[in-house]
XYZ file of C-alpha atoms in Angstrom:
628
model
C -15.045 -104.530 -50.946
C -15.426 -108.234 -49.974
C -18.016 -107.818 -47.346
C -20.137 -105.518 -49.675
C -20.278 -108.013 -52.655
C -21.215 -110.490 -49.896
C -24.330 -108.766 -48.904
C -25.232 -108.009 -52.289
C -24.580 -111.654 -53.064
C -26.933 -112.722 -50.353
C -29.547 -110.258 -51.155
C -29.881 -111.237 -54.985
C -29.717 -114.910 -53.781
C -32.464 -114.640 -51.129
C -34.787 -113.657 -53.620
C -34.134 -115.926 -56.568
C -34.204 -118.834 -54.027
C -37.541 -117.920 -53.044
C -40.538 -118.174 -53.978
C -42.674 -115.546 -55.908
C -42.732 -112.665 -53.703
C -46.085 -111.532 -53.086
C -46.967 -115.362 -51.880
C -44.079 -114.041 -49.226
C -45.960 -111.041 -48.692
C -48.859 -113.723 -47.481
C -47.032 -115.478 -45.033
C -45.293 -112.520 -43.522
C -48.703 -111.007 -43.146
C -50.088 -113.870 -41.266
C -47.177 -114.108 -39.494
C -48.040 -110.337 -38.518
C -51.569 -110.815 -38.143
C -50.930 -113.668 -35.314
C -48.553 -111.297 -33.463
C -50.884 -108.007 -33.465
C -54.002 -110.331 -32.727
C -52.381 -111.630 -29.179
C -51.914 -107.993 -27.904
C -55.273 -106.873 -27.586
C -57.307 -110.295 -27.896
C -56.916 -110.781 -23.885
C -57.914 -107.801 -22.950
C -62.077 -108.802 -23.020
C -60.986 -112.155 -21.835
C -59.573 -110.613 -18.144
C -63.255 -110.919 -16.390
C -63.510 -114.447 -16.867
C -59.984 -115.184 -16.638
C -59.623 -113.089 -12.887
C -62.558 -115.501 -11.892
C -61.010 -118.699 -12.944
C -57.287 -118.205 -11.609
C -57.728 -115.438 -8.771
C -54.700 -113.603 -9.433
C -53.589 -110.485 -7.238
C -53.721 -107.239 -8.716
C -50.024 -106.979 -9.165
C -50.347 -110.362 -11.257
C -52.690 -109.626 -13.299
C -51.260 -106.676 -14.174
C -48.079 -108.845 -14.981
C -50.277 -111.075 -17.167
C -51.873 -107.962 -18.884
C -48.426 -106.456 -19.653
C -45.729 -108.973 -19.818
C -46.162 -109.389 -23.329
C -46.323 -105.531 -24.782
C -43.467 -105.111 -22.074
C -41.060 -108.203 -23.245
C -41.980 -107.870 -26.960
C -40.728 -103.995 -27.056
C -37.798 -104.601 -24.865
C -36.380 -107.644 -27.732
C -37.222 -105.874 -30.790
C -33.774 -104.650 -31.432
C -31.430 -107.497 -29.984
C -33.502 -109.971 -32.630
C -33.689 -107.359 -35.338
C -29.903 -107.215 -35.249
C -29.544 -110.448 -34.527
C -31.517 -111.487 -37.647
C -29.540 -109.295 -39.687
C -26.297 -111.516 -38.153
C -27.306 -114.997 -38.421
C -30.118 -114.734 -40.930
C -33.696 -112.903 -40.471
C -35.628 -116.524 -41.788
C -34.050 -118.089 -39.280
C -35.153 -115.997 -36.147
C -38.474 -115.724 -37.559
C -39.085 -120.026 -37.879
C -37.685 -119.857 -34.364
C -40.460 -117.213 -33.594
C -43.294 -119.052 -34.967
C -42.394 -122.088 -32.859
C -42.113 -120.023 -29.494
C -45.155 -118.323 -30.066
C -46.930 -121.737 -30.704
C -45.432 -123.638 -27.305
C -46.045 -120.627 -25.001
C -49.741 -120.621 -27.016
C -50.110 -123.495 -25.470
C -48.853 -123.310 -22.256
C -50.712 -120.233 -21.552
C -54.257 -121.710 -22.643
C -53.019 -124.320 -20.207
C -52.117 -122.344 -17.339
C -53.770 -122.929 -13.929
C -51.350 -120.695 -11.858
C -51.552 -117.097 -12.476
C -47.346 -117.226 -12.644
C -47.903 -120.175 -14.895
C -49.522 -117.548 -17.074
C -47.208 -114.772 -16.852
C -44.602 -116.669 -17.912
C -46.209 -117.932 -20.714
C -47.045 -114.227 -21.769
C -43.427 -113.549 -21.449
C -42.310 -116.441 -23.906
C -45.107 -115.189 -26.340
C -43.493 -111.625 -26.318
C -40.130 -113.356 -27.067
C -41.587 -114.980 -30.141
C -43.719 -111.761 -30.863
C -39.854 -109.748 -30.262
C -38.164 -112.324 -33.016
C -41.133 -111.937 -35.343
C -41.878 -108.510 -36.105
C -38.812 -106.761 -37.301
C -38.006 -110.485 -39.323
C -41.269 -109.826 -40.879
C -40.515 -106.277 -42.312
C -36.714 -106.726 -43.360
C -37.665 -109.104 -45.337
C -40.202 -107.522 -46.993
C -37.221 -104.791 -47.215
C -35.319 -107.249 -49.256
C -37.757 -109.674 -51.137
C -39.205 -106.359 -52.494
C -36.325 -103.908 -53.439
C -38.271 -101.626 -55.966
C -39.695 -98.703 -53.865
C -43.219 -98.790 -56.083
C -43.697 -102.681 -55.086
C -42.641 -101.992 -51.523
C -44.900 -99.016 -51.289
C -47.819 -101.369 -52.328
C -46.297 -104.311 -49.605
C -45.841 -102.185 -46.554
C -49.478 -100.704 -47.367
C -51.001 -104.451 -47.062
C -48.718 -105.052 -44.391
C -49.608 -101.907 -42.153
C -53.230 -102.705 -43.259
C -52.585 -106.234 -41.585
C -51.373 -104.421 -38.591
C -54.542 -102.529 -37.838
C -56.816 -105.491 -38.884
C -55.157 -107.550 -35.939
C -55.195 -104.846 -33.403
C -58.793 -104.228 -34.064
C -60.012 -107.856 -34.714
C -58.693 -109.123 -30.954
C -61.595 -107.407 -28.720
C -63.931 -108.765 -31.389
C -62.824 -112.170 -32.012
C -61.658 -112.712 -28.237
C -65.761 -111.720 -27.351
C -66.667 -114.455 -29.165
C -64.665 -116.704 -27.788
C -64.632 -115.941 -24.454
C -68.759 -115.425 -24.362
C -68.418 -119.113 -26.048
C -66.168 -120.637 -24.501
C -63.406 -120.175 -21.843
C -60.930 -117.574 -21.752
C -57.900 -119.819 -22.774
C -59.707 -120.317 -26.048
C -58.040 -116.957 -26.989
C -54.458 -118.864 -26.983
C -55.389 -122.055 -28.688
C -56.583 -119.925 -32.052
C -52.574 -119.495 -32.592
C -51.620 -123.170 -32.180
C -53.117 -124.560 -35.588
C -52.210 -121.214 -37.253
C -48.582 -121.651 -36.499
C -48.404 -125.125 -36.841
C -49.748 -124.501 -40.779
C -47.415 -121.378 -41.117
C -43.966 -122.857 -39.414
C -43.660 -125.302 -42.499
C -44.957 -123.115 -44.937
C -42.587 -120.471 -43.925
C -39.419 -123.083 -44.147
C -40.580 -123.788 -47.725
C -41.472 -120.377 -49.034
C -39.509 -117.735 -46.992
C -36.011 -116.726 -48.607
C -32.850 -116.507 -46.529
C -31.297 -112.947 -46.292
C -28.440 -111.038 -44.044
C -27.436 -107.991 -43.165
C -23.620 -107.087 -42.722
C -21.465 -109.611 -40.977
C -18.374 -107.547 -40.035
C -16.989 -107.784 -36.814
C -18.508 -109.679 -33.447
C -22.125 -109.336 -32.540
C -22.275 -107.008 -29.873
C -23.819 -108.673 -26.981
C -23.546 -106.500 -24.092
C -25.077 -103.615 -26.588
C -27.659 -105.492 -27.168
C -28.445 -106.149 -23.576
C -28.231 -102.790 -22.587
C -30.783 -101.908 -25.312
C -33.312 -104.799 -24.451
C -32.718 -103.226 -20.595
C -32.887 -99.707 -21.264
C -36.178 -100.627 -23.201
C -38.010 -102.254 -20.662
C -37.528 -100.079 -18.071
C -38.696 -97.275 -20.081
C -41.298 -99.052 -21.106
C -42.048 -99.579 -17.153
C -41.993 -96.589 -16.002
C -44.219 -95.279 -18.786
C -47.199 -97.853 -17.320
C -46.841 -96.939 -14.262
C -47.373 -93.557 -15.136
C -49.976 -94.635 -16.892
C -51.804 -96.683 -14.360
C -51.977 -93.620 -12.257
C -48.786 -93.891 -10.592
C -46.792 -90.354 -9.468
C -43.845 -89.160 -12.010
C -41.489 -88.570 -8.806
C -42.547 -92.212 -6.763
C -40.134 -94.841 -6.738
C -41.374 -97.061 -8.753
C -41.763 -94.791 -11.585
C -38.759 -92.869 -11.740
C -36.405 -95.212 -10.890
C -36.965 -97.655 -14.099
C -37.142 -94.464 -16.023
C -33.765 -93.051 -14.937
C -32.125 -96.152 -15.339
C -34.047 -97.033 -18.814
C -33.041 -93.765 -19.976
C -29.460 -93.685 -18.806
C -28.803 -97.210 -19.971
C -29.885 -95.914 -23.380
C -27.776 -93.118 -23.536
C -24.744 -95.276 -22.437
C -26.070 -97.624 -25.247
C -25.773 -94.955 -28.127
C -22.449 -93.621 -26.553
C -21.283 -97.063 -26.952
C -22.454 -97.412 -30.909
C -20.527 -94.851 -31.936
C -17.137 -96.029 -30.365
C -17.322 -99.371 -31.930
C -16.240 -99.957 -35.629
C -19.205 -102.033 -36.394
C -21.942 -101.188 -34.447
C -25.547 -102.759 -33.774
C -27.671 -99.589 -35.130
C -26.158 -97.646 -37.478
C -26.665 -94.302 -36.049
C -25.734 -92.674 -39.582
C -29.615 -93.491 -40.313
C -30.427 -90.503 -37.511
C -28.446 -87.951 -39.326
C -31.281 -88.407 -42.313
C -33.847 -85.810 -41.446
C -36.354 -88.466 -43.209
C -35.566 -91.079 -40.913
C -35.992 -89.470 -38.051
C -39.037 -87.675 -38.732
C -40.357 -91.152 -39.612
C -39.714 -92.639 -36.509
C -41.200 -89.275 -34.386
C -44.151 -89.530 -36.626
C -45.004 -93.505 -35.462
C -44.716 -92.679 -32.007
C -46.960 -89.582 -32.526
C -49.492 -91.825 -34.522
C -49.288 -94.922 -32.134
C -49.754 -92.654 -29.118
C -53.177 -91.197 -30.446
C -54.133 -94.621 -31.712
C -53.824 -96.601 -28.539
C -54.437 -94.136 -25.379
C -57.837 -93.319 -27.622
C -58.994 -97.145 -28.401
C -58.185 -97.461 -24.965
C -60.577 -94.832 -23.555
C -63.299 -95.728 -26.500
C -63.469 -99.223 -25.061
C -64.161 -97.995 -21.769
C -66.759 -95.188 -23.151
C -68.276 -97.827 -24.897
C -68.584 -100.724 -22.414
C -68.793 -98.617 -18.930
C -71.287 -95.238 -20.227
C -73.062 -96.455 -23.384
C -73.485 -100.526 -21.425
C -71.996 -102.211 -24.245
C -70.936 -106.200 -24.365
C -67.651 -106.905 -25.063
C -68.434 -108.266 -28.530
C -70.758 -104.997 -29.625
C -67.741 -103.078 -28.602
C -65.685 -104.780 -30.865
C -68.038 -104.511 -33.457
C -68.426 -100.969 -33.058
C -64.722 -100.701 -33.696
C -64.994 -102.300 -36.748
C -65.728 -99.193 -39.354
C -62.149 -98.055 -38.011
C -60.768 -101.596 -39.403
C -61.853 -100.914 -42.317
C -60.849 -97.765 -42.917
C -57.355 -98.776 -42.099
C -57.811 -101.450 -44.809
C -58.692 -98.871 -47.431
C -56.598 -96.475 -46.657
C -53.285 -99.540 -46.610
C -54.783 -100.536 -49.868
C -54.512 -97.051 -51.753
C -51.355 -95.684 -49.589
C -48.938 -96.921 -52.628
C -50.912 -95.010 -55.047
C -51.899 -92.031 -52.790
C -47.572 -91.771 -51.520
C -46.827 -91.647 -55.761
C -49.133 -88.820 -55.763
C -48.648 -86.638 -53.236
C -45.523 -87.833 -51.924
C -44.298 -88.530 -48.057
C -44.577 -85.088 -46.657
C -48.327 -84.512 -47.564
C -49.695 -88.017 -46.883
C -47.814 -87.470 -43.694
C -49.064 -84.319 -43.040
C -52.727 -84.653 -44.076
C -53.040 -87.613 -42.464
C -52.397 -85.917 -39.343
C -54.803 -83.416 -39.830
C -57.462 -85.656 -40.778
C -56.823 -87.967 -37.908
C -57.510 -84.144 -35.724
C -60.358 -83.352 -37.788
C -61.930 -87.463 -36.643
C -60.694 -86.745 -32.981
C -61.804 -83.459 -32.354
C -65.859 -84.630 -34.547
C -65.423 -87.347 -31.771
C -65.864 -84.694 -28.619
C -70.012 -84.465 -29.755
C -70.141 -87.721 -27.798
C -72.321 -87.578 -24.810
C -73.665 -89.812 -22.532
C -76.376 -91.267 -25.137
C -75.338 -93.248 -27.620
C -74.954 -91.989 -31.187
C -74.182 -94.484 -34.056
C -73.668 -92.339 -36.848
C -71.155 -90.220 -35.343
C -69.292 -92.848 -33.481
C -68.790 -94.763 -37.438
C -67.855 -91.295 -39.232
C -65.669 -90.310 -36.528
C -64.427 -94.058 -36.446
C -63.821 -94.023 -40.060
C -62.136 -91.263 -40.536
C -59.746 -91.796 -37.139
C -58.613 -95.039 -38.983
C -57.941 -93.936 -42.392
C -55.916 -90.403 -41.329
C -53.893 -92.617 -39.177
C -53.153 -95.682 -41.032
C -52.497 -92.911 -43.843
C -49.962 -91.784 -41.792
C -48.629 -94.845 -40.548
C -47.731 -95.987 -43.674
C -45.853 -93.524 -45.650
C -43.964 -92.952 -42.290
C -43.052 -97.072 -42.113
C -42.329 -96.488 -45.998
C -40.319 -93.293 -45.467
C -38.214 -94.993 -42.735
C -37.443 -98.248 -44.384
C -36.573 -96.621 -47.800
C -33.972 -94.804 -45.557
C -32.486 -97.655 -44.596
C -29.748 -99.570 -46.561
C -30.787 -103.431 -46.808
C -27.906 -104.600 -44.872
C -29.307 -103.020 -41.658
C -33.070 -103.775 -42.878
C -33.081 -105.467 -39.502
C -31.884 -102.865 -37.279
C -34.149 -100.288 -39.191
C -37.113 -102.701 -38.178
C -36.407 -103.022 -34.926
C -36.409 -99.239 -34.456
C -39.117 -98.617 -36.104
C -41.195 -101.530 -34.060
C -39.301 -100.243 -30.659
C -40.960 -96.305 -31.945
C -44.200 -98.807 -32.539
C -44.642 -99.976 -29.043
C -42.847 -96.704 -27.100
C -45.615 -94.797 -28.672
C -48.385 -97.175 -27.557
C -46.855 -97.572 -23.792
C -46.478 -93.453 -23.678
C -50.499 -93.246 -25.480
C -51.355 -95.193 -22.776
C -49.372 -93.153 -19.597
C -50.028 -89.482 -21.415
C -53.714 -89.758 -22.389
C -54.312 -91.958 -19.505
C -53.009 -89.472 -16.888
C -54.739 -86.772 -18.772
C -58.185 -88.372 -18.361
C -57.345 -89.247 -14.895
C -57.067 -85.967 -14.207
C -60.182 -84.519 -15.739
C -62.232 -87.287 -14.418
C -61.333 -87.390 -10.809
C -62.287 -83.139 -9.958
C -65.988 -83.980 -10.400
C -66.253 -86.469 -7.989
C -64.552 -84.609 -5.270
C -68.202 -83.255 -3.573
C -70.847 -85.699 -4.790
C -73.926 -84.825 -2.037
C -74.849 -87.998 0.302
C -71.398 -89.184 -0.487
C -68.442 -90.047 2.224
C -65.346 -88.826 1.289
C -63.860 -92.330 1.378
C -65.849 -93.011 -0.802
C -65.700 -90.474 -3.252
C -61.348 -91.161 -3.384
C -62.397 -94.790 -4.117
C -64.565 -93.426 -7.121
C -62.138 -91.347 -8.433
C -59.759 -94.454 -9.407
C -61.894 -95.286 -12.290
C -65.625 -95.373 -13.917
C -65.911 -99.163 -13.052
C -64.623 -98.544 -9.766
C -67.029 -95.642 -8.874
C -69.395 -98.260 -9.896
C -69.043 -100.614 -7.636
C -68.351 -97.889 -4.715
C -72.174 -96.348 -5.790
C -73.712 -100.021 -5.845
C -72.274 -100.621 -1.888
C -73.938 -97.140 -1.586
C -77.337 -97.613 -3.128
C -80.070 -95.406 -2.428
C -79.953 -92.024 -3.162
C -76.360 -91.462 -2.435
C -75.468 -94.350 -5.063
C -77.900 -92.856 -7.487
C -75.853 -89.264 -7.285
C -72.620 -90.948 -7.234
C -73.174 -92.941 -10.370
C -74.266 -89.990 -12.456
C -71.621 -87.735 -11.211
C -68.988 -90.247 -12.013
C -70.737 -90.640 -15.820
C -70.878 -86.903 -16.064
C -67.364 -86.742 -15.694
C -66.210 -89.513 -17.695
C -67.562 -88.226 -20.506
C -66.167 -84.532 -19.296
C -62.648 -86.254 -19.197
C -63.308 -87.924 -22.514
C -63.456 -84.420 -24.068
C -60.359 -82.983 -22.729
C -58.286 -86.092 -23.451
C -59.424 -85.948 -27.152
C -58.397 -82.410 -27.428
C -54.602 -82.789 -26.543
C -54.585 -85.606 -28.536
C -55.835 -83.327 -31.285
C -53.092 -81.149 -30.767
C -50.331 -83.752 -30.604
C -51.192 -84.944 -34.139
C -51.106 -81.245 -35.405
C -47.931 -81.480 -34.046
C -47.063 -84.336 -36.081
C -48.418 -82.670 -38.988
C -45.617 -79.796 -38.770
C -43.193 -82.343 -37.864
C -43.990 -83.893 -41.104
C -42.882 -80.765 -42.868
C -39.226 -82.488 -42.593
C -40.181 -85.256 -44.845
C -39.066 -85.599 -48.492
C -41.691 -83.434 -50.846
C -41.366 -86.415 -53.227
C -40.928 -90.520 -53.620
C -37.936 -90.739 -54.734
C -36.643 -94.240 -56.552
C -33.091 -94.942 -56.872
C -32.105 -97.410 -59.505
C -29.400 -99.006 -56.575
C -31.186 -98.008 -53.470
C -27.769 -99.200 -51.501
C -25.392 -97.101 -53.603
C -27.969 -94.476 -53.042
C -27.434 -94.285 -49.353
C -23.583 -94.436 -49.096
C -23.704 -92.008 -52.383
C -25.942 -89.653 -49.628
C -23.347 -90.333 -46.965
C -20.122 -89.502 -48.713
C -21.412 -86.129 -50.034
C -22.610 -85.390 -46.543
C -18.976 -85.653 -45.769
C -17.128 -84.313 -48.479
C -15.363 -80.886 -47.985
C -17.601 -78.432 -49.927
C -16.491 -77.215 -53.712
C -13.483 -74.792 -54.590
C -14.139 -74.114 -57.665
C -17.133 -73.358 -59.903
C -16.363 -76.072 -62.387
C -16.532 -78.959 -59.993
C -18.276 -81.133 -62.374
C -14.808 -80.740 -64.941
C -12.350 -81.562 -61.570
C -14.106 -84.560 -60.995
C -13.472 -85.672 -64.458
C -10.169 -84.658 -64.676
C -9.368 -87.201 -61.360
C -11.359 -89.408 -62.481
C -10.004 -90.330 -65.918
C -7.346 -93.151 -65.847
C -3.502 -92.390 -66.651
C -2.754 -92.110 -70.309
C -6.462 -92.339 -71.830
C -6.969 -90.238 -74.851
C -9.250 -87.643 -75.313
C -9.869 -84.710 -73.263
C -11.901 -85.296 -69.873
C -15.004 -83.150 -71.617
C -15.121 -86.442 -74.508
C -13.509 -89.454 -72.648
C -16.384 -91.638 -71.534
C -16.605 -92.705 -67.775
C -17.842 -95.979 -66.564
C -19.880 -96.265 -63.854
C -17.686 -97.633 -62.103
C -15.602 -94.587 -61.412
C -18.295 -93.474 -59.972
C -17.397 -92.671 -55.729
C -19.141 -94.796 -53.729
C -20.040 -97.133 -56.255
C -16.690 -98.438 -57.096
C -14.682 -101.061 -54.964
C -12.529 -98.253 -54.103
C -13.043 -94.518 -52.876
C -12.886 -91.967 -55.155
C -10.443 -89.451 -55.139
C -13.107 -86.813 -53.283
C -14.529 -88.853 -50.344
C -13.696 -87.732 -47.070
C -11.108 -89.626 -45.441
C -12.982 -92.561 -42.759
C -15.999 -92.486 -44.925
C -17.898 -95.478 -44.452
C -16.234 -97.976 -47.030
C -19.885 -99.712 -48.625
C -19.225 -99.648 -51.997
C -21.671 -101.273 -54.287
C -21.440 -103.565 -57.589
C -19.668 -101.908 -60.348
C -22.005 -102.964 -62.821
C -25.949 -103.045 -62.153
C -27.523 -106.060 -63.601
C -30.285 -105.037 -66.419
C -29.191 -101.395 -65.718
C -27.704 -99.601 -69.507
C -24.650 -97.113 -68.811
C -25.632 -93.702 -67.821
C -23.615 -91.300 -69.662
C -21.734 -88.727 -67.200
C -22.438 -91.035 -64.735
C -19.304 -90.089 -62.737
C -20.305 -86.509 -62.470
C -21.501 -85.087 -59.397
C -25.112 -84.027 -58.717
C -25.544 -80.694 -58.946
C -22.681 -79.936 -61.676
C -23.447 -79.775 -65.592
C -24.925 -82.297 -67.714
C -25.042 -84.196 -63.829
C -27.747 -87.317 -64.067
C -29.396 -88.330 -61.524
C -30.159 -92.223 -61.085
C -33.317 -92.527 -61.192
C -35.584 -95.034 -62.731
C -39.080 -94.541 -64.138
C -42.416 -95.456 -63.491
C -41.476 -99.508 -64.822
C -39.774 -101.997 -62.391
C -37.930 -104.076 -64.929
C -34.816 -102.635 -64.360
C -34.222 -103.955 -60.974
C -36.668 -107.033 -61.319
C -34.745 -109.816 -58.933
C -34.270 -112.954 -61.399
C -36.851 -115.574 -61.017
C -39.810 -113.099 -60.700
C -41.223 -114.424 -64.134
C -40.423 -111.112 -65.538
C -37.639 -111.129 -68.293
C -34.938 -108.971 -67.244
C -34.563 -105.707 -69.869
């Protein structure tokens, strides 16, 4: 009972000691911005920067990656860790990383100079991004507000993915291409002490020792995963050593890793949080929605730049319709998840996100501006549609002592599904692509293998050519870009119909517990209770529940709340024996007695606890609303 009156202790306190909690929101979403802005603003900024430094292939691939690759293997050893020592204080820490390896990397005149810097930024990135969203988990512990936070947060997402090619043009046409760094220093340095000031303090459960070597074997297991995904995706064979051997291990060190969770008494990730159909389906539809989302940027940019002769900064304009989108559709997910609920927004978003994708394949080798914007538009609003009620979905799951290790999944499912976008629509296009330049006339067979490693490479091989040969090699490898283009954006039509039945698992409605904590372990103990005897359950559980020597007869003896199982500091007399022990207050602040309180769902005259469409009754003190 002590260590659950603790965390609801901290929780209540993190909020009143903070400020008010949509200026919270604001940091936490420039905090995000920053973080989602450094993985794709390189990318335009490679050209200049493989001029300047002369790095080997293999490095710049290390510069390229070490940061997705890092950030994604951390994720859960800070999100835990956060929810151990306190999630402010691993995010201050992250914003002063990310600002010294800013700076060393805009700095760097070695390419391992650079890689290393790119690691330390994916450190900070790793103890950033889960901080960021449990504590939007706690500061905001109404469902309704958090539906309308995690929609501006999501929204913030997308608008740094999308802003990096754009922004990093500029920059890079402008000036040099370590100009893409310094943008974070001043940033940080203005959000570090405003973050100290304004950010509440807030932890998870504290039983038991921190579990170090699980947390190892996580970040491990992760980044060889992770690995041997991009080397799939950079064309590399499924059965080659490189490849399979970081994916056996990843996988096998995972494996051992969830083995090991469920021995210990207080493990890292509660695995409980799989068991909830919800959850689950959450977390499969973010890797379904970050898979489309990246692998197809990825091959836009390309489509854009290499057939349609785009500049880097008109290809990030281009892309800009989609960031909108994604900002309207983050903007009215609250309202549009109250609605329609999870498993529709889910679901339709899916389908819309198809319906973008699949307009998309009229593409050709001319441009087309109209289509490229509706198909843009409506590719960014089905997914960040998606991507939302899924976050929301997943996080409402989660109790708010393990807000962190709920993050950290859900940003591990974030960047798995980006790396795997990347390898599974990248090996898909490389395989549509490369038949078509197999017997270009005039062309040497050398050659032609050369070409088929990529558009810009088959560029270069037809400008060594020249002539007539180079003329025919060009517009074969064009022709079946463009071929390839259309095949990759049908299976990635049919993976998000996929995760449009997979939504079908998702609640039909938002539900909005008045104690979203008692809630869960209230879910958990009837999940292992021995099923009913008799048909008047409802009348046992009174009869057991009613103290020695009351008067009255169980039918008109009121029952306090907190008799209720699983909210009381004790089990009630039907839990299943080694139930989780997480018992909440026994009296909720602002919150009137429910008569029958103590009776189970399901039985006569049961009532649920649920709240209406006001906040009030759960408003954390010092909001500025008076507590009802």
């Amino acid at each position: 009972m002590s260590r659950t009156n603790t965390a609801h202790g901290r929780t209540r306190s993190a909020v009143d000691g903070g400020a008010n909690r949509w200026v919270v929101l604001v940091v936490l979403c420039v905090s995000l911005l920053l973080v989602a802005l450094d993985a794709t603003i390189l990318h335009v900024a490679v050209p200049s920067l493989t001029e300047d430094l002369r790095p080997s292939s293999t490095a710049l691939l290390w510069i390229v990656d070490a940061y997705p690759l890092v950030c994604a293997s951390l994720l859960i050893l800070f999100g835990t860790l956060g929810d151990r020592v306190g999630r402010r204080r691993i995010l201050l820490l992250g914003y002063a990383l990310f600002g010294i390896a800013s700076a060393v990397a805009a700095l760097a005149t070695e390419p391992a100079v650079l890689i290393g810097a790119r690691a330390l930024l994916g450190v900070g990135g790793a103890m950033i991004m889960p901080a960021t969203l449990s504590i939007l988990r706690t500061v905001f512990p109404d469902r309704r507000e958090r539906a309308t936070a995690i929609g501006i947060w999501t929204a913030t997402a997308a608008i740094g993915a999308a802003t990096g090619p754009v922004l990093g043009g500029f920059l890079v046409e402008n000036y040099w291409w370590g100009s893409v760094f310094l943008i974070n220093i001043p940033l940080m340095a203005l959000i570090l002490p405003l973050g100290r000031r304004l950010l509440p303090e807030s932890r998870g459960a504290t039983d038991g020792p921190w579990d170090v070597l699980g947390a190892l074997m996580a970040a491990a297991g992760v980044l060889l995963c992770v690995l041997g995904v991009k080397h799939v995706g950079a064309g590399g064979s499924l059965l080659s050593l490189t490849t399979a051997g970081p994916l056996s291990t990843g996988i096998a060190l995972l494996v051992l890793f969830v083995r090991r969770q469920k021995r210990r008494p207080h493990p890292l990730i509660d695995l409980r949080l799989f068991s909830r159909a919800a959850f689950t389906t959450s977390v499969g539809c973010i890797v379904i929605g970050m898979l489309a989302l990246v692998g197809l940027e990825l091959i836009a940019v390309q489509y854009l730049q290499l057939v349609l002769g785009l500049s880097p900064l008109e290809t990030g304009l281009r892309l800009l319709p989609l960031t909108f989108a994604a900002m309207a559709a983050g903007a009215t997910g609250s309202y549009t998840l109250r609605k329609v609920g999870p498993r529709r927004m889910v679901g339709w978003g899916f389908v819309l996100t198809a319906a973008a994708v699949l307009l998309l394949t009229l593409m050709g080798q001319h441009d087309r501006p109209l289509l490229l914007t509706v198909g843009f538009v409506l590719l960014g609003f089905g997914l960040q549609t998606t991507l939302f009620s899924a976050y929301e979905s997943m996080l409402s799951e989660a109790p708010q002592h393990s807000a962190g290790g709920a993050a950290a999944i859900g940003e591990t499912s974030y960047q798995l599904g980006a790396g795997m976008g990347i390898a599974l629509l990248g090996s898909v296009m490389n395989a549509a692509y490369a038949p078509g330049l197999a017997s270009v006339p005039g062309v040497p067979a050398e050659a032609s293998r050369a070409a088929a490693n990529s558009l810009g490479e088959a560029y270069k091989v037809a400008d060594q050519l020249g002539g007539t040969a180079g003329e025919a090699l060009h517009q074969a490898a064009r022709h079946s870009f463009v071929t390839g283009l259309h095949v990759t954006l049908c299976v990635s039509a049919a993976l998000l119909l996929v995760g449009a039945l997979m939504a079908r698992r998702l609640p039909e409605i938002m539900e909005c517990p008045v104690d979203p904590e008692a809630a869960f372990d209230e879910r958990e103990a009837q999940r292992t209770r021995p099923a009913p005897e008799g048909p008047d359950r409802g009348a046992e559980l009174r009869a057991t529940t009613e103290p020695t020597g009351s008067a009255g007869s169980p039918e008109t003896a009121p029952t306090a709340p907190a008799e209720l199982p699983g909210l009381s500091g004790r089990p009630g007399p039907a839990e299943a024996p080694g139930s989780s022990e997480r018992p909440g207050p026994s009296v909720l602040p602002g919150v009137p007695e429910v008569p029958g309180a103590a009776e189970r769902p399901g039985s006569p005259g049961a009532v649920e606890p649920r709240v209406p469409a006001t906040r009030e009754a759960i408003e954390p003190a010092g909001s500025g609303r008076p507590a009802h």
